[in-house]
CSV table of C-alpha atoms and ligand atoms in Angstrom, one decimal:
chain,number,residue,atom,x,y,z
A,17,MET,CA,108.1,92.7,67.9
A,18,SER,CA,106.9,93.5,71.1
A,19,PHE,CA,107.9,94.4,74.6
A,20,GLN,CA,109.9,92.1,77.0
A,21,LYS,CA,108.1,89.5,78.5
A,22,ASP,CA,107.8,90.7,81.9
A,23,PHE,CA,107.4,94.2,81.0
A,24,LEU,CA,105.8,96.4,83.5
A,25,TRP,CA,102.5,97.8,82.3
A,26,CYS,CA,101.5,100.4,84.8
A,27,VAL,CA,99.1,103.2,85.8
A,28,GLY,CA,100.2,105.7,88.4
A,29,GLY,CA,99.0,108.3,90.6
A,30,ALA,CA,100.3,110.4,94.1
A,31,ALA,CA,99.0,111.0,97.2
A,32,ALA,CA,98.5,114.6,97.3
A,33,GLN,CA,96.7,114.4,93.8
A,34,GLN,CA,94.4,111.4,94.6
A,35,ASP,CA,93.9,110.5,98.4
A,36,GLY,CA,92.4,113.4,100.1
A,37,GLY,CA,91.1,112.6,103.7
A,38,TYR,CA,93.5,115.3,104.7
A,39,LEU,CA,92.8,115.2,108.5
A,40,ASP,CA,91.5,111.4,108.4
A,41,GLY,CA,93.8,108.6,110.0
A,42,GLY,CA,96.0,110.9,111.9
A,43,LYS,CA,97.4,112.5,109.0
A,44,GLY,CA,99.3,115.8,109.6
A,45,LEU,CA,99.2,118.6,107.0
A,46,ASN,CA,101.9,118.9,104.0
A,47,ILE,CA,102.6,121.9,102.1
A,48,TRP,CA,99.8,121.3,99.6
A,49,ASP,CA,97.0,121.2,102.1
A,50,ALA,CA,98.2,124.1,104.2
A,51,LEU,CA,99.8,126.6,101.6
A,52,SER,CA,97.6,126.3,98.2
A,53,GLU,CA,95.1,129.3,99.0
A,54,GLY,CA,95.5,131.8,96.4
A,55,HIS,CA,97.9,129.7,94.2
A,56,VAL,CA,95.5,127.3,92.4
A,57,LYS,CA,92.9,127.7,89.8
A,58,ASN,CA,89.3,128.1,91.1
A,59,ASN,CA,90.7,128.3,94.4
A,60,ASP,CA,90.7,124.2,94.5
A,61,ASN,CA,92.4,122.4,97.0
A,62,CYS,CA,93.7,118.8,97.8
A,63,HIS,CA,91.7,118.3,100.8
A,64,VAL,CA,89.2,115.7,99.3
A,65,ALA,CA,90.5,114.9,96.1
A,66,CYS,CA,89.7,111.8,94.7
A,67,ASP,CA,88.8,110.5,98.2
A,68,HIS,CA,91.0,107.6,97.3
A,69,PHE,CA,92.0,107.4,101.3
A,70,HIS,CA,88.8,106.0,101.6
A,71,LYS,CA,87.9,104.4,98.3
A,72,TRP,CA,91.0,102.5,97.8
A,73,LYS,CA,89.8,99.1,97.7
A,74,GLU,CA,87.1,100.0,94.9
A,75,ASP,CA,89.6,102.0,93.0
A,76,LEU,CA,92.5,99.0,93.2
A,77,GLN,CA,89.7,96.8,91.6
A,78,LEU,CA,89.3,99.2,88.6
A,79,VAL,CA,93.3,99.3,88.2
A,80,LYS,CA,93.0,95.7,88.0
A,81,GLU,CA,90.3,95.9,85.6
A,82,LEU,CA,92.6,98.2,83.5
A,83,GLY,CA,94.6,94.9,82.8
A,84,VAL,CA,97.8,96.7,84.1
A,85,ASN,CA,100.3,94.3,86.1
A,86,SER,CA,101.7,97.2,88.0
A,87,TYR,CA,100.7,100.1,90.2
A,88,ARG,CA,102.5,103.3,90.7
A,89,PHE,CA,101.5,105.3,93.9
A,90,SER,CA,103.1,107.7,96.6
A,91,VAL,CA,103.3,107.7,100.5
A,92,SER,CA,101.8,110.8,102.0
A,93,LEU,CA,104.8,111.8,104.0
A,94,ALA,CA,102.3,113.5,106.5
A,95,ARG,CA,100.2,110.5,107.1
A,96,ILE,CA,103.5,108.8,108.4
A,97,TYR,CA,105.3,111.4,110.6
A,98,PRO,CA,102.1,114.1,110.8
A,99,LYS,CA,103.8,116.2,113.6
A,100,ASP,CA,107.6,115.7,114.1
A,101,GLU,CA,110.6,114.2,113.0
A,102,PHE,CA,110.0,111.2,115.7
A,103,THR,CA,106.5,110.3,115.8
A,104,VAL,CA,105.1,107.7,113.6
A,105,ASN,CA,101.3,107.2,112.7
A,106,GLU,CA,100.8,103.8,113.0
A,107,GLU,CA,97.3,104.1,111.2
A,108,GLY,CA,98.7,105.7,108.5
A,109,VAL,CA,101.6,103.2,108.4
A,110,LYS,CA,98.6,100.5,107.8
A,111,PHE,CA,97.0,102.2,105.2
A,112,TYR,CA,100.2,101.3,103.0
A,113,THR,CA,100.4,97.8,104.6
A,114,ASP,CA,97.0,97.0,103.7
A,115,LEU,CA,97.4,98.7,100.0
A,116,VAL,CA,100.6,96.5,99.2
A,117,ALA,CA,98.7,93.3,100.8
A,118,GLU,CA,95.6,94.3,98.4
A,119,LEU,CA,97.9,94.7,95.3
A,120,GLU,CA,99.3,91.5,95.8
A,121,GLN,CA,96.2,89.9,96.2
A,122,LEU,CA,95.2,91.1,92.8
A,123,GLY,CA,98.7,90.1,91.3
A,124,ILE,CA,99.7,93.6,91.0
A,125,GLU,CA,103.4,94.8,91.2
A,126,PRO,CA,103.7,97.8,93.5
A,127,ILE,CA,105.8,101.0,92.3
A,128,CYS,CA,106.3,103.3,95.5
A,129,THR,CA,107.4,106.5,95.3
A,130,LEU,CA,108.7,108.1,98.4
A,131,TYR,CA,108.9,111.8,97.6
A,132,HIS,CA,106.0,113.1,95.5
A,133,TRP,CA,106.0,116.8,96.4
A,134,ASP,CA,103.8,116.7,99.7
A,135,MET,CA,106.3,117.6,102.1
A,136,PRO,CA,105.0,117.6,105.6
A,137,LEU,CA,103.8,121.0,107.0
A,138,TRP,CA,106.2,120.7,110.2
A,139,LEU,CA,109.3,119.9,108.2
A,140,TYR,CA,108.8,123.0,105.9
A,141,GLU,CA,108.2,125.3,108.5
A,142,ARG,CA,111.5,124.1,110.2
A,143,GLY,CA,113.1,125.2,106.9
A,144,GLY,CA,112.2,122.1,104.7
A,145,TRP,CA,115.1,121.4,102.0
A,146,LYS,CA,116.8,124.3,103.1
A,147,THR,CA,118.2,122.5,105.9
A,148,GLN,CA,120.3,119.5,107.3
A,149,LEU,CA,117.0,118.4,109.1
A,150,ALA,CA,115.1,117.1,105.5
A,151,VAL,CA,118.1,115.3,104.6
A,152,GLU,CA,118.1,113.1,107.8
A,153,TRP,CA,114.7,113.0,108.3
A,154,PHE,CA,114.1,111.8,104.8
A,155,GLU,CA,116.2,108.8,105.7
A,156,ARG,CA,114.3,107.9,109.0
A,157,PHE,CA,111.1,108.3,106.9
A,158,THR,CA,112.5,106.1,104.4
A,159,LYS,CA,113.5,103.5,107.1
A,160,THR,CA,110.0,103.2,108.3
A,161,ILE,CA,108.4,102.9,104.9
A,162,VAL,CA,110.8,100.1,104.2
A,163,GLU,CA,110.5,98.2,107.0
A,164,ALA,CA,106.7,98.4,106.7
A,165,ILE,CA,106.2,97.5,103.0
A,166,SER,CA,109.4,96.0,101.7
A,167,ASP,CA,108.0,92.3,102.0
A,168,LYS,CA,105.5,93.1,99.1
A,169,VAL,CA,107.4,96.1,97.4
A,170,LYS,CA,110.5,95.5,95.4
A,171,TYR,CA,110.0,98.6,92.9
A,172,TRP,CA,111.2,102.1,94.7
A,173,LEU,CA,111.5,105.6,93.4
A,174,THR,CA,113.1,108.0,95.7
A,175,PHE,CA,112.1,111.3,94.2
A,176,ASN,CA,109.4,112.5,91.7
A,177,GLU,CA,110.8,115.0,89.5
A,178,PRO,CA,113.1,117.0,91.5
A,179,GLN,CA,113.4,119.4,88.4
A,180,ILE,CA,110.0,120.6,89.0
A,181,PHE,CA,109.1,120.6,92.7
A,182,VAL,CA,112.5,122.5,93.1
A,183,GLY,CA,111.8,124.8,89.7
A,184,HIS,CA,108.4,125.3,90.1
A,185,GLY,CA,108.6,125.2,94.3
A,186,TYR,CA,111.5,127.1,94.8
A,187,GLN,CA,112.2,129.0,91.7
A,188,ILE,CA,109.0,130.6,90.0
A,189,GLY,CA,106.9,130.0,93.0
A,190,LYS,CA,104.2,128.2,91.0
A,191,HIS,CA,104.2,125.3,93.3
A,192,ALA,CA,104.0,124.6,96.7
A,193,PRO,CA,105.6,126.4,99.0
A,194,PHE,CA,105.5,128.9,96.1
A,195,GLU,CA,108.9,130.7,96.9
A,196,LYS,CA,111.2,132.3,94.6
A,197,LEU,CA,114.6,131.8,95.7
A,198,SER,CA,118.4,132.8,94.3
A,199,GLN,CA,120.2,130.7,92.3
A,200,LYS,CA,122.6,130.0,95.2
A,201,GLU,CA,119.5,128.9,97.4
A,202,LEU,CA,118.6,126.6,94.7
A,203,GLN,CA,122.0,125.0,94.8
A,204,ASN,CA,121.6,124.3,98.2
A,205,ILE,CA,118.2,123.1,98.0
A,206,SER,CA,119.3,120.6,95.0
A,207,ARG,CA,122.2,119.5,97.0
A,208,ASN,CA,119.9,118.5,99.9
A,209,VAL,CA,117.7,116.6,97.7
A,210,MET,CA,120.1,114.9,96.4
A,211,LEU,CA,122.0,113.9,99.6
A,212,ALA,CA,118.6,112.5,100.6
A,213,HIS,CA,118.2,110.6,97.5
A,214,GLY,CA,121.5,109.0,98.3
A,215,ARG,CA,120.9,108.6,101.9
A,216,ALA,CA,117.3,106.7,101.0
A,217,VAL,CA,118.8,104.6,98.1
A,218,ARG,CA,121.5,103.2,100.8
A,219,VAL,CA,118.6,102.7,103.5
A,220,ILE,CA,116.5,100.7,100.9
A,221,LYS,CA,119.4,98.6,100.1
A,222,LYS,CA,120.0,98.0,103.7
A,223,TYR,CA,116.7,97.0,104.9
A,224,ALA,CA,114.5,96.0,102.2
A,225,LYS,CA,113.0,92.4,102.8
A,226,LEU,CA,112.8,91.7,98.9
A,227,SER,CA,115.5,92.4,96.9
A,228,PRO,CA,115.0,96.0,95.7
A,229,LYS,CA,115.0,97.8,92.3
A,230,ILE,CA,115.7,101.6,92.8
A,231,GLY,CA,115.6,104.5,90.7
A,232,PHE,CA,114.1,108.2,90.8
A,233,ALA,CA,111.7,109.8,88.4
A,234,SER,CA,113.3,112.3,86.6
A,235,THR,CA,111.8,114.8,84.0
A,236,CYS,CA,113.5,114.0,80.5
A,237,ASP,CA,112.7,117.4,78.5
A,238,VAL,CA,114.6,116.1,75.4
A,239,LEU,CA,115.3,118.1,72.4
A,240,LEU,CA,114.1,116.8,68.8
A,241,PRO,CA,116.6,116.3,65.8
A,242,LEU,CA,115.2,118.1,63.3
A,243,ASP,CA,116.6,116.0,60.6
A,244,GLY,CA,118.8,112.6,60.8
A,245,ASP,CA,122.0,114.5,60.8
A,246,ASP,CA,121.1,116.8,63.9
A,247,GLU,CA,120.7,113.2,66.2
A,248,GLU,CA,124.4,114.4,67.9
A,249,LYS,CA,123.7,117.8,68.2
A,250,ALA,CA,120.3,117.2,69.8
A,251,TYR,CA,121.7,114.5,72.2
A,252,LEU,CA,124.1,117.0,73.2
A,253,ALA,CA,121.9,120.0,74.1
A,254,SER,CA,119.3,117.8,75.6
A,255,PHE,CA,121.9,117.2,78.3
A,256,ALA,CA,123.8,120.5,78.6
A,257,GLY,CA,123.6,121.1,82.3
A,258,THR,CA,123.1,124.6,82.1
A,259,ARG,CA,120.3,125.1,79.7
A,260,SER,CA,117.8,125.7,82.4
A,261,GLY,CA,119.3,125.2,85.7
A,262,VAL,CA,117.4,123.0,88.0
A,263,TYR,CA,114.8,122.3,85.2
A,264,THR,CA,117.7,120.6,83.2
A,265,PRO,CA,117.2,116.6,83.3
A,266,SER,CA,121.3,116.2,83.7
A,267,TRP,CA,121.4,118.6,86.5
A,268,TRP,CA,119.8,115.7,88.7
A,269,CYS,CA,120.6,112.8,86.6
A,270,ASP,CA,124.4,113.3,86.2
A,271,PRO,CA,124.8,113.0,90.1
A,272,MET,CA,122.4,110.6,90.9
A,273,LEU,CA,122.4,108.3,87.9
A,274,ALA,CA,126.2,108.6,87.0
A,275,GLY,CA,127.8,110.2,90.0
A,276,LYS,CA,129.4,113.0,88.1
A,277,LYS,CA,128.8,116.8,88.4
A,278,PRO,CA,126.7,118.2,85.6
A,279,ASN,CA,128.5,120.4,83.3
A,280,GLY,CA,129.1,123.9,84.4
A,281,CYS,CA,128.3,122.9,88.2
A,282,ASP,CA,130.9,124.5,90.8
A,283,TRP,CA,128.4,123.7,93.8
A,284,LEU,CA,129.1,119.7,94.4
A,285,SER,CA,132.0,118.5,95.9
A,286,GLU,CA,133.8,115.2,95.0
A,287,GLU,CA,132.7,113.9,98.7
A,288,ASP,CA,129.1,115.1,98.1
A,289,LEU,CA,129.0,112.9,94.9
A,290,LYS,CA,130.3,110.1,96.8
A,291,GLU,CA,127.0,110.5,99.0
A,292,ILE,CA,124.6,111.5,96.6
A,293,TYR,CA,125.7,108.5,93.9
A,294,GLU,CA,124.6,104.8,94.9
A,295,PRO,CA,124.2,102.7,91.8
A,296,LEU,CA,120.9,102.4,90.6
A,297,ASP,CA,118.8,99.7,88.9
A,298,PHE,CA,117.2,102.0,86.1
A,299,ALA,CA,116.9,105.2,84.8
A,300,ALA,CA,113.4,106.3,85.2
A,301,TYR,CA,111.6,109.4,83.8
A,302,ASN,CA,108.4,110.9,83.0
A,303,ILE,CA,107.9,112.6,79.7
A,304,TYR,CA,105.0,114.1,78.1
A,305,ASN,CA,106.4,116.0,74.9
A,306,ALA,CA,109.7,117.1,73.6
A,307,GLN,CA,111.2,120.7,74.5
A,308,HIS,CA,112.4,123.5,72.1
A,309,THR,CA,114.9,125.8,71.8
A,310,GLU,CA,115.7,128.7,69.0
A,311,GLU,CA,117.9,125.9,67.5
A,312,PHE,CA,115.5,123.2,67.8
A,313,LYS,CA,112.1,124.5,67.0
A,314,TYR,CA,109.8,122.3,66.0
A,315,SER,CA,106.7,123.9,66.8
A,316,TYR,CA,104.4,125.3,63.9
A,317,ALA,CA,101.3,127.3,63.8
A,318,GLY,CA,98.3,125.2,64.6
A,319,MET,CA,100.5,122.4,66.0
A,320,PRO,CA,98.6,120.0,68.1
A,321,LEU,CA,98.3,120.4,71.6
A,322,THR,CA,96.7,118.8,74.8
A,323,ASP,CA,94.7,120.5,77.1
A,324,MET,CA,97.5,121.5,79.1
A,325,GLY,CA,98.8,123.6,75.9
A,326,TRP,CA,101.7,120.9,75.6
A,327,SER,CA,102.4,120.0,72.0
A,328,ILE,CA,102.1,116.3,70.7
A,329,THR,CA,105.2,115.0,69.7
A,330,PRO,CA,105.4,111.2,69.7
A,331,GLU,CA,108.8,110.7,68.7
A,332,CYS,CA,110.1,112.0,72.1
A,333,MET,CA,109.4,108.6,73.6
A,334,TYR,CA,112.0,107.1,70.8
A,335,TYR,CA,114.7,109.7,71.2
A,336,SER,CA,114.3,110.2,75.0
A,337,ALA,CA,115.0,106.4,75.4
A,338,LYS,CA,117.8,106.2,73.1
A,339,PHE,CA,119.2,109.2,74.8
A,340,MET,CA,118.9,108.3,78.3
A,341,TYR,CA,120.0,104.9,77.7
A,342,ARG,CA,123.0,106.1,75.6
A,343,ARG,CA,124.4,108.9,78.4
A,344,TYR,CA,123.2,106.5,81.5
A,345,GLY,CA,123.8,102.9,80.1
A,346,LEU,CA,120.5,101.9,82.5
A,347,PRO,CA,117.5,100.0,81.4
A,348,ILE,CA,114.8,102.5,81.2
A,349,MET,CA,111.5,102.9,82.8
A,350,ILE,CA,108.9,105.3,82.1
A,351,THR,CA,107.1,106.4,85.2
A,352,GLU,CA,104.7,109.0,83.6
A,353,ASN,CA,103.2,109.4,80.0
A,354,GLY,CA,99.8,110.8,79.2
A,355,MET,CA,97.8,113.7,78.2
A,356,ALA,CA,95.3,116.1,79.5
A,357,ASN,CA,92.0,116.3,77.5
A,358,ILE,CA,89.1,118.1,77.6
A,359,ASP,CA,87.2,114.9,78.8
A,360,PHE,CA,83.5,115.0,79.7
A,361,VAL,CA,80.4,112.5,80.2
A,362,TYR,CA,78.5,111.9,77.1
A,363,GLU,CA,74.9,111.5,76.6
A,364,ASP,CA,75.5,107.6,76.9
A,365,GLY,CA,77.1,107.8,80.2
A,366,LYS,CA,80.5,107.0,78.9
A,367,VAL,CA,83.7,109.1,78.4
A,368,HIS,CA,84.9,109.3,74.6
A,369,ASP,CA,88.3,110.3,74.4
A,370,PRO,CA,89.6,109.3,71.1
A,371,GLN,CA,92.7,111.7,71.2
A,372,ARG,CA,94.0,110.3,74.2
A,373,SER,CA,93.7,106.5,72.9
A,374,GLU,CA,95.8,108.2,69.6
A,375,TYR,CA,98.5,109.6,71.8
A,376,LEU,CA,98.8,106.3,73.8
A,377,ARG,CA,99.1,104.1,70.6
A,378,THR,CA,101.6,106.9,69.0
A,379,HIS,CA,103.6,107.3,72.2
A,380,ILE,CA,103.8,103.4,72.9
A,381,ARG,CA,104.8,102.6,69.4
A,382,ASN,CA,107.6,105.2,69.4
A,383,LEU,CA,109.0,103.6,72.6
A,384,LYS,CA,108.8,100.4,71.1
A,385,CYS,CA,111.0,101.6,68.2
A,386,ALA,CA,113.6,102.2,70.7
A,387,THR,CA,113.2,98.7,71.9
A,388,ASP,CA,113.6,97.5,68.6
A,389,GLU,CA,117.1,99.1,68.3
A,390,GLY,CA,118.3,97.7,71.4
A,391,VAL,CA,117.5,100.0,74.2
A,392,PRO,CA,116.5,98.0,77.2
A,393,VAL,CA,112.9,99.4,78.5
A,394,ILE,CA,111.6,97.4,81.5
A,395,GLY,CA,108.2,99.2,81.7
A,396,TYR,CA,105.7,101.9,80.9
A,397,SER,CA,103.2,103.9,83.2
A,398,CYS,CA,100.5,105.7,82.0
A,399,TRP,CA,99.6,109.2,83.8
A,400,SER,CA,97.3,108.9,85.4
A,401,PHE,CA,95.2,106.2,86.6
A,402,MET,CA,92.4,108.8,87.5
A,403,ASP,CA,91.7,112.4,87.1
A,404,ASN,CA,93.0,114.2,90.1
A,405,PHE,CA,94.3,117.3,91.6
A,406,GLU,CA,96.7,118.8,89.0
A,407,TRP,CA,98.6,120.7,91.2
A,408,SER,CA,97.9,124.4,90.6
A,409,GLU,CA,95.8,123.7,87.6
A,410,GLY,CA,93.3,122.0,90.1
A,411,TYR,CA,90.5,119.7,89.0
A,412,GLY,CA,90.4,121.5,85.7
A,413,LYS,CA,92.7,119.5,84.0
A,414,ARG,CA,92.1,115.7,83.3
A,415,PHE,CA,95.0,113.3,82.7
A,416,GLY,CA,93.1,110.0,84.1
A,417,LEU,CA,92.4,106.8,82.2
A,418,VAL,CA,89.3,106.7,84.6
A,419,TYR,CA,87.2,109.8,84.9
A,420,VAL,CA,85.9,111.3,88.1
A,421,ASP,CA,82.9,113.2,89.0
A,422,TYR,CA,84.1,115.2,91.8
A,423,ARG,CA,80.7,116.0,92.8
A,424,THR,CA,79.8,112.6,93.4
A,425,GLN,CA,83.1,110.7,93.6
A,426,LYS,CA,81.6,108.4,90.6
A,427,ARG,CA,84.5,106.7,88.5
A,428,ILE,CA,83.7,106.2,84.8
A,429,VAL,CA,86.7,104.4,82.8
A,430,LYS,CA,87.5,106.2,79.8
A,431,ASP,CA,87.5,104.5,76.1
A,432,SER,CA,91.2,105.0,76.1
A,433,ALA,CA,91.6,102.6,79.1
A,434,TYR,CA,90.3,100.3,77.0
A,435,THR,CA,92.5,100.8,74.1
A,436,PHE,CA,95.1,100.9,77.0
A,437,ARG,CA,94.0,97.2,78.0
A,438,ASP,CA,94.3,96.3,74.4
A,439,ILE,CA,97.6,97.2,73.8
A,440,ILE,CA,98.7,95.7,77.0
A,441,LYS,CA,96.8,92.1,76.3
A,442,LEU,CA,98.8,91.9,73.2
A,443,ASN,CA,102.1,93.2,75.2
A,444,GLY,CA,102.4,96.1,72.1
A,445,GLU,CA,102.2,93.4,69.5
A,446,ASN,CA,99.7,95.3,67.8
A,447,LEU,CA,101.1,98.7,67.6
B,507,LIG,C1,103.9,115.1,87.7
B,507,LIG,C2,102.5,114.7,87.9
B,507,LIG,C3,101.7,115.5,87.1
B,507,LIG,C4,102.1,115.6,85.6
B,507,LIG,C5,101.2,116.4,84.7
B,507,LIG,C6,104.2,115.5,86.7
B,507,LIG,O1,105.0,116.4,86.2
B,507,LIG,O2,105.0,113.8,88.1
B,507,LIG,O3,102.0,114.6,89.3
B,507,LIG,O4,100.2,115.4,87.7
B,507,LIG,O5,103.5,115.8,85.5
B,507,LIG,O6,101.4,117.7,85.2
């Protein structure tokens, strides 16, 4: 068996992580540009990153070389609205119209993320997600982008991992804007993000020129059954809304994918749910590994870990697809999967990363097992296209299929990229 015929084989990146050009082309500052100091390893920042803002054309050639048929990118919000809620930076808009035009030339389907964590500084200074202004402005921002690029973009993701930008950004203070707020404040922020999502979906549906396919990229920290009998228990525990507050997938997915309150939620009204929920076309999620709890503990001494210290659990692909499909009944799109590895350039000038090749093979094979059991899976996106600014970890963690030497901005295609290309060539039949 292989994946469906028009399967989306994708690589992805996000503006704040790869673009750089932080003051170029009329861009304003975002919260990562402005607030990172003292919060990121080695005092790295995202001001230059992979300089993709200047090298995007060559980079898209490399994307093509990897053999994928789609490319996931995010819009830098402060490039479009640099200083307030009214002033559009046309040069910023042009960056994206050029980008999607080039993708069309290359025969690559764009997947556009509207919010991958880089809130404009002006909006943050006026209260950001704590306010109605953010909800209203996000609607306007969405309209601007949709009008500009929806003649070439069909696939839209409103938000990337609200679990993480709210959890890391406002609960534990690990990500910008590095705040530590109360549960009540987190609920207010969650509600505003969800309302902004609902508005954005409606705007896309109303103004898109190509018939749109819309989702949002959730996390999916699924719990693994320890033996066959535990599957039902693992399913229920995976979606227990109160398991880890804003970090719980269903905290967001239940309202946004199903129009329901997550278990134990008393901070959303029925009215809110109507505004938040607008039918989506797929359930998208990013998944790197399975989680564990006291009850579902699979870790053991010496367990293999990635360079992030994350356990390697390929079965998470099989169970997450099954569980997400069972709960939300929508086709599945994997919007991120991959690993940070200790990559470096060998004497032969290449980057040999067999661990990542193995990770990709085993994870994609497990995903295929879910499709064999009838779960509709429409796409798989490897994270990331190239090494980039790994948020509070800075440049020390490398997730890319393409290596970046940050001293010279030279790119080197890693061995695992060719493994991925071979998988794609046969649409997964060789797994
Ligand atoms: C994010 C990416 C990030 C990756 C690895 C996801 O949480 O969407 O931006 O680089 O995980 O940490």
